[in-house]
C-alpha cells in the first residue's frame, strides 16, 4: 500500500525499500523491523546501484501512463544518503524520457536537516511524515532504543519541511492508546498546517489473537466517527483525510484511492533492498516472494498468475457476513492481513476491525449520500458542513 497519497494513474506500482527494514527508531509496534530476519546473511541492508538502475529501467518501461511515482519506504528511508537519491534521480532521467516523474518518501522525520530539505524541495519530493499525535500520544510507542521519545525531533523535522515549503502528508498510526484522543489528535494535526492526514489502524496478531497494542475494533469505529464529526463541521474541502475520501469515492461509484478498500488487491508490490519482489508491503514473507529483479522481469512477476491469485483472493475469501453486508461496496472486507477472526462456521475469517467499520459506515452513510447528491448536481460537497 502507498502510505502517501497524491492522485496519479499507473498500470503497475512497486514500493522501494532502499535500506530494507533498518531503522533508527524502535517503535514498539513496528511490524517491519523483524523483516531483517529474512536475510540473516546480510550485515548491510543497502540497495546496490545495479539493482537501483535495473529497477528504474524496468519500472519505467512497464508504465502506460506518462505520470509515474517512485515511492521510497523503510525502515527509515533517510538512512540512505543524499548521494543515493541523486543516483536514483539520474537513472530516472536516463530511462524516463517522455515521463512526468514524481517521488514520494516516507520518513519518521528525525533525520531531516536543512541539507536534506533543500534536496527534497529542489526535486519536488512528496513527504509522508509519521506522527502519532501530540507528545503524550506520539511518545507512547514511537521511541529510540534507549526508551527516549522521538516527538521533539520529529517536530523539528516537520518545521524544516514547512520552512522549505515541502509538500507533506501526516501518517498517524492509531493504536490502543491514542485511539482515546481523536479530537485532540485531529486538532494537533491541524495546528501543524497539514492538509492531508492518513490514519493507519494498528492491527497485529499472533495465531489469531490481537496484540495488546492493536486498536480495539469498537474504539476504532468511535475514533473515525468522532474525527469525522470534527472534520465535517469545519474542514470539508480544507483538510483531506484518506478514509473519508475513500468512502465518498465508493459512494459515488469511483474506485477508492487506497488499496484496502478496493475490490481487489495485488496492484502494489514491494522491492526489497536486494532485488527481491514481494506481493505487498504487509506480506513480505517467503511464501509471497515473487522473484528477484536480477533474474526475472518486473512485469512478469507483478502480472504473474501467482500475483493475480493473490489479488483475487481478497474477494474470493470473503465470508458471507461481508458478502451480505450493506457496505460491501465501500469496504470489500478491508485489508486481508486483518482477516483473522475465526467465524466458527467453517467460513473464511472475518476482519478484526469489522465492528468498527460497521459503526463508522452506519454513521457516515447519510452524510455520504448528501455529498454524493451535491456532486451529482454540480454543487460542492463542502455544503455538508451546513447539515445539522
XYZ file of N, CA and C in Angstrom, residues 189-320:
396
model
N -2.961 17.884 14.533
C -2.516 17.815 13.148
C -2.871 19.090 12.401
N -4.066 19.605 12.631
C -4.461 20.872 12.001
C -3.494 21.992 12.378
N -3.066 21.989 13.618
C -2.180 23.060 14.090
C -0.822 23.046 13.401
N -0.458 21.902 12.822
C 0.824 21.823 12.113
C 0.743 22.441 10.724
N -0.485 22.716 10.260
C -0.653 23.292 8.930
C -0.850 22.271 7.836
N -0.972 20.997 8.198
C -1.148 19.980 7.169
C -2.522 20.073 6.521
N -2.621 19.595 5.290
C -3.905 19.487 4.601
C -4.281 18.036 4.354
N -3.349 17.097 4.608
C -3.574 15.690 4.291
C -3.216 14.829 5.491
N -4.157 13.987 5.899
C -3.938 13.089 7.037
C -4.348 11.683 6.638
N -3.495 10.727 6.969
C -3.847 9.326 6.781
C -3.760 8.627 8.126
N -4.871 8.077 8.573
C -4.900 7.296 9.801
C -4.724 5.815 9.455
N -3.806 5.162 10.162
C -3.493 3.758 9.905
C -3.799 2.954 11.167
N -4.820 2.109 11.153
C -5.125 1.336 12.358
C -4.063 0.275 12.619
N -3.559 0.245 13.841
C -2.569 -0.764 14.206
C -3.280 -2.077 14.485
N -2.944 -3.089 13.698
C -3.512 -4.424 13.897
C -2.386 -5.435 13.747
N -2.000 -6.025 14.837
C -1.016 -7.094 14.833
C -1.571 -8.250 15.658
N -1.246 -9.467 15.256
C -1.780 -10.610 15.989
C -0.814 -11.778 15.951
N -0.983 -12.685 16.882
C -0.247 -13.943 16.920
C -1.249 -15.081 17.000
N -1.281 -15.892 15.968
C -2.196 -17.031 15.893
C -3.645 -16.620 16.164
N -4.031 -15.509 15.569
C -5.411 -15.076 15.660
C -5.774 -14.295 16.905
N -4.803 -14.042 17.778
C -5.052 -13.250 18.985
C -4.387 -11.888 18.812
N -5.186 -10.815 18.849
C -4.668 -9.475 18.613
C -3.671 -9.070 19.689
N -2.599 -8.406 19.266
C -1.622 -7.848 20.186
C -2.300 -6.770 21.033
N -1.860 -6.624 22.277
C -2.492 -5.662 23.190
C -2.376 -4.230 22.708
N -1.398 -3.952 21.846
C -1.221 -2.595 21.340
C -2.131 -2.286 20.155
N -2.760 -3.320 19.613
C -3.671 -3.122 18.478
C -4.852 -2.257 18.895
N -5.360 -1.508 17.934
C -6.522 -0.670 18.215
C -7.744 -1.566 18.424
N -8.506 -1.396 19.518
C -9.722 -2.200 19.703
C -10.740 -1.872 18.601
N -11.396 -2.878 18.030
C -12.291 -2.646 16.881
C -13.371 -1.594 17.132
N -14.081 -1.719 18.264
C -15.135 -0.760 18.543
C -14.600 0.651 18.707
N -13.470 0.775 19.377
C -12.865 2.097 19.571
C -12.376 2.684 18.251
N -11.947 1.826 17.329
C -11.542 2.304 16.004
C -12.735 2.969 15.302
N -13.902 2.345 15.401
C -15.094 2.954 14.830
C -15.414 4.279 15.494
N -15.339 4.324 16.812
C -15.602 5.570 17.534
C -14.594 6.658 17.155
N -13.339 6.270 17.007
C -12.290 7.218 16.620
C -12.615 7.847 15.266
N -12.985 7.010 14.298
C -13.321 7.526 12.972
C -14.547 8.443 13.032
N -15.553 8.051 13.783
C -16.784 8.843 13.878
C -16.514 10.203 14.521
N -15.792 10.202 15.610
C -15.520 11.462 16.302
C -14.631 12.375 15.468
N -13.673 11.779 14.752
C -12.837 12.576 13.856
C -13.668 13.107 12.692
N -14.515 12.245 12.148
C -15.383 12.659 11.034
C -16.252 13.841 11.430
N -16.840 13.790 12.616
C -17.719 14.871 13.044
C -16.957 16.184 13.205
N -15.747 16.113 13.748
C -14.940 17.329 13.885
C -14.594 17.883 12.500
N -14.232 16.999 11.590
C -13.883 17.395 10.212
C -15.109 17.893 9.462
N -16.232 17.180 9.580
C -17.426 17.515 8.805
C -17.975 18.891 9.150
N -17.831 19.293 10.368
C -18.431 20.555 10.803
C -17.613 21.782 10.422
N -16.325 21.593 10.136
C -15.480 22.778 9.919
C -14.487 22.695 8.758
N -14.163 21.486 8.275
C -12.965 21.382 7.437
C -13.129 20.658 6.105
N -14.360 20.376 5.681
C -14.544 19.701 4.399
C -14.043 20.620 3.285
N -13.187 20.095 2.438
C -12.593 20.893 1.369
C -11.331 21.613 1.777
N -11.009 21.555 3.075
C -9.781 22.196 3.568
C -8.761 21.159 4.014
N -9.253 20.136 4.719
C -8.415 19.032 5.187
C -8.888 17.767 4.484
N -7.942 16.965 4.022
C -8.281 15.738 3.301
C -7.811 14.541 4.126
N -8.767 13.700 4.496
C -8.482 12.521 5.310
C -8.779 11.289 4.470
N -7.803 10.412 4.349
C -7.872 9.349 3.357
C -9.101 8.463 3.517
N -9.437 8.098 4.753
C -10.611 7.234 4.941
C -11.885 7.904 4.435
N -12.035 9.195 4.671
C -13.247 9.893 4.271
C -13.281 10.093 2.759
N -12.120 10.374 2.162
C -12.043 10.465 0.703
C -12.414 9.140 0.052
N -11.915 8.039 0.647
C -12.197 6.717 0.099
C -13.679 6.400 0.187
N -14.307 6.754 1.303
C -15.740 6.487 1.463
C -16.549 7.247 0.419
N -16.252 8.521 0.247
C -17.002 9.310 -0.734
C -16.779 8.762 -2.137
N -15.562 8.344 -2.448
C -15.284 7.738 -3.765
C -16.181 6.526 -3.983
N -16.275 5.669 -2.986
C -17.107 4.472 -3.106
C -18.576 4.833 -3.263
N -19.034 5.832 -2.532
C -20.440 6.221 -2.615
C -20.808 6.748 -4.005
N -19.855 7.423 -4.659
C -20.162 7.970 -5.987
C -19.788 7.005 -7.104
N -19.296 5.814 -6.737
C -19.022 4.798 -7.739
C -17.663 4.870 -8.382
N -16.730 5.540 -7.698
C -15.360 5.662 -8.207
C -14.452 4.778 -7.362
N -13.487 4.142 -7.989
C -12.563 3.288 -7.250
C -11.849 4.107 -6.181
N -11.835 3.637 -4.935
C -11.240 4.423 -3.844
C -9.739 4.584 -4.020
N -9.171 5.674 -3.472
C -7.749 5.959 -3.670
C -6.825 5.205 -2.730
N -7.319 4.140 -2.096
C -6.498 3.374 -1.161
C -6.829 1.899 -1.346
N -5.800 1.065 -1.388
C -5.983 -0.331 -1.784
C -6.828 -1.135 -0.801
N -6.807 -0.780 0.490
C -7.506 -1.622 1.465
C -9.009 -1.651 1.226
N -9.567 -0.618 0.583
C -10.997 -0.578 0.320
C -11.349 -0.950 -1.123
N -10.359 -1.314 -1.908
C -10.607 -1.706 -3.290
C -11.158 -3.131 -3.350
N -11.806 -3.463 -4.456
C -12.396 -4.799 -4.602
C -11.322 -5.870 -4.689
N -10.217 -5.542 -5.356
C -9.092 -6.465 -5.492
C -7.842 -5.814 -4.924
N -6.871 -6.625 -4.565
C -5.567 -6.085 -4.203
C -4.521 -6.727 -5.117
N -3.265 -6.577 -4.772
C -2.218 -7.148 -5.609
C -1.638 -6.192 -6.625
N -2.073 -4.916 -6.568
C -1.562 -3.928 -7.523
C -0.306 -3.224 -7.014
N 0.017 -3.435 -5.739
C 1.121 -2.691 -5.128
C 2.134 -3.665 -4.545
N 3.232 -3.859 -5.259
C 4.282 -4.757 -4.797
C 5.356 -4.021 -4.021
N 6.357 -4.770 -3.584
C 7.467 -4.226 -2.811
C 8.776 -4.747 -3.385
N 9.728 -3.837 -3.577
C 11.089 -4.225 -3.956
C 11.985 -4.071 -2.740
N 12.503 -5.178 -2.223
C 13.423 -5.116 -1.099
C 14.813 -4.683 -1.573
N 15.669 -4.365 -0.610
C 16.988 -3.795 -0.889
C 17.831 -4.663 -1.816
N 17.630 -5.996 -1.778
C 18.469 -6.913 -2.554
C 17.850 -7.322 -3.886
N 16.722 -6.699 -4.244
C 16.074 -7.006 -5.509
C 14.918 -7.965 -5.418
N 14.673 -8.548 -4.238
C 13.520 -9.431 -4.080
C 12.220 -8.637 -4.208
N 11.251 -9.221 -4.900
C 9.948 -8.588 -5.091
C 8.892 -9.401 -4.357
N 8.062 -8.716 -3.571
C 7.001 -9.362 -2.802
C 5.640 -8.826 -3.230
N 4.607 -9.591 -2.918
C 3.253 -9.262 -3.353
C 2.728 -7.968 -2.769
N 3.121 -7.643 -1.529
C 2.535 -6.492 -0.832
C 3.420 -6.151 0.358
N 3.364 -4.883 0.784
C 4.146 -4.428 1.927
C 3.790 -5.173 3.203
N 2.549 -5.633 3.320
C 2.120 -6.357 4.512
C 2.265 -7.875 4.363
N 2.811 -8.300 3.245
C 3.012 -9.732 3.018
C 4.443 -9.998 2.556
N 5.395 -9.324 3.205
C 6.809 -9.591 2.924
C 7.195 -10.834 3.727
N 6.827 -11.956 3.152
C 7.020 -13.270 3.750
C 7.490 -14.218 2.655
N 8.225 -15.258 3.012
C 8.776 -16.156 1.983
C 7.729 -16.675 1.006
N 6.522 -16.997 1.484
C 5.507 -17.566 0.597
C 4.920 -16.546 -0.374
N 5.215 -15.258 -0.159
C 4.708 -14.224 -1.068
C 5.825 -13.557 -1.861
N 6.982 -14.179 -1.872
C 8.080 -13.672 -2.697
C 7.830 -14.086 -4.146
N 7.864 -13.100 -5.042
C 7.571 -13.357 -6.453
C 8.813 -13.650 -7.279
N 9.960 -13.257 -6.763
C 11.197 -13.460 -7.507
C 12.177 -12.342 -7.201
N 13.187 -12.219 -8.048
C 14.217 -11.199 -7.867
C 14.457 -10.490 -9.185
N 14.558 -9.194 -9.123
C 14.649 -8.378 -10.335
C 15.942 -8.619 -11.105
N 16.918 -9.217 -10.449
C 18.175 -9.507 -11.144
C 18.028 -10.649 -12.134
N 17.030 -11.502 -11.920
C 16.880 -12.680 -12.783
C 15.520 -12.768 -13.464
N 14.545 -11.955 -13.010
C 13.209 -12.012 -13.587
C 12.701 -10.610 -13.896
N 11.845 -10.504 -14.902
C 11.289 -9.219 -15.288
C 10.217 -8.781 -14.290
N 10.242 -7.497 -13.982
C 9.279 -6.951 -13.031
C 7.846 -7.185 -13.494
N 7.581 -6.942 -14.764
C 6.217 -7.133 -15.274
C 5.790 -8.596 -15.177
N 6.703 -9.511 -15.444
C 6.366 -10.938 -15.345
C 5.987 -11.310 -13.914
N 6.697 -10.732 -12.953
C 6.396 -11.041 -11.560
C 5.074 -10.422 -11.114
N 4.884 -9.137 -11.438
C 3.704 -8.422 -10.944
C 2.417 -8.820 -11.660
N 2.542 -9.353 -12.876
C 1.352 -9.805 -13.607
C 1.294 -11.325 -13.708
N 2.066 -11.990 -12.861
C 2.104 -13.455 -12.872
C 0.797 -14.036 -12.356
N 0.583 -15.311 -12.623
C -0.623 -15.978 -12.125
C -0.632 -15.994 -10.601
N 0.545 -16.098 -9.977
C 0.625 -16.078 -8.519
C 0.122 -14.751 -7.964
N 0.547 -13.646 -8.594
C 0.128 -12.338 -8.104
C -1.345 -12.079 -8.414
N -1.802 -12.569 -9.555
C -3.225 -12.424 -9.886
C -4.080 -13.197 -8.869
N -3.607 -14.374 -8.495
C -4.326 -15.166 -7.498
C -4.324 -14.454 -6.151
N -3.184 -13.867 -5.802
C -3.077 -13.116 -4.556
C -4.103 -11.979 -4.533
N -4.208 -11.251 -5.649
C -5.138 -10.132 -5.713
C -6.588 -10.559 -5.657
N -6.921 -11.649 -6.333
C -8.319 -12.085 -6.385
C -8.779 -12.745 -5.086
N -7.830 -13.217 -4.278
C -8.199 -13.861 -3.020
C -8.904 -12.899 -2.076
N -8.691 -11.599 -2.262
C -9.373 -10.634 -1.403
C -10.886 -10.788 -1.510
N -11.364 -11.002 -2.742
C -12.794 -11.189 -2.958
C -13.209 -12.629 -2.703
N -12.400 -13.575 -3.161
C -12.766 -14.983 -3.059
C -12.808 -15.479 -1.622
N -12.100 -14.795 -0.713
C -12.048 -15.262 0.676
C -13.005 -14.505 1.590
N -13.956 -13.774 1.024
C -14.913 -13.049 1.850
C -15.911 -14.007 2.510
N -16.163 -13.844 3.797
C -17.216 -14.639 4.449
C -18.590 -14.100 4.061
N -19.625 -14.880 4.319
C -20.989 -14.468 3.977
C -21.384 -13.168 4.675
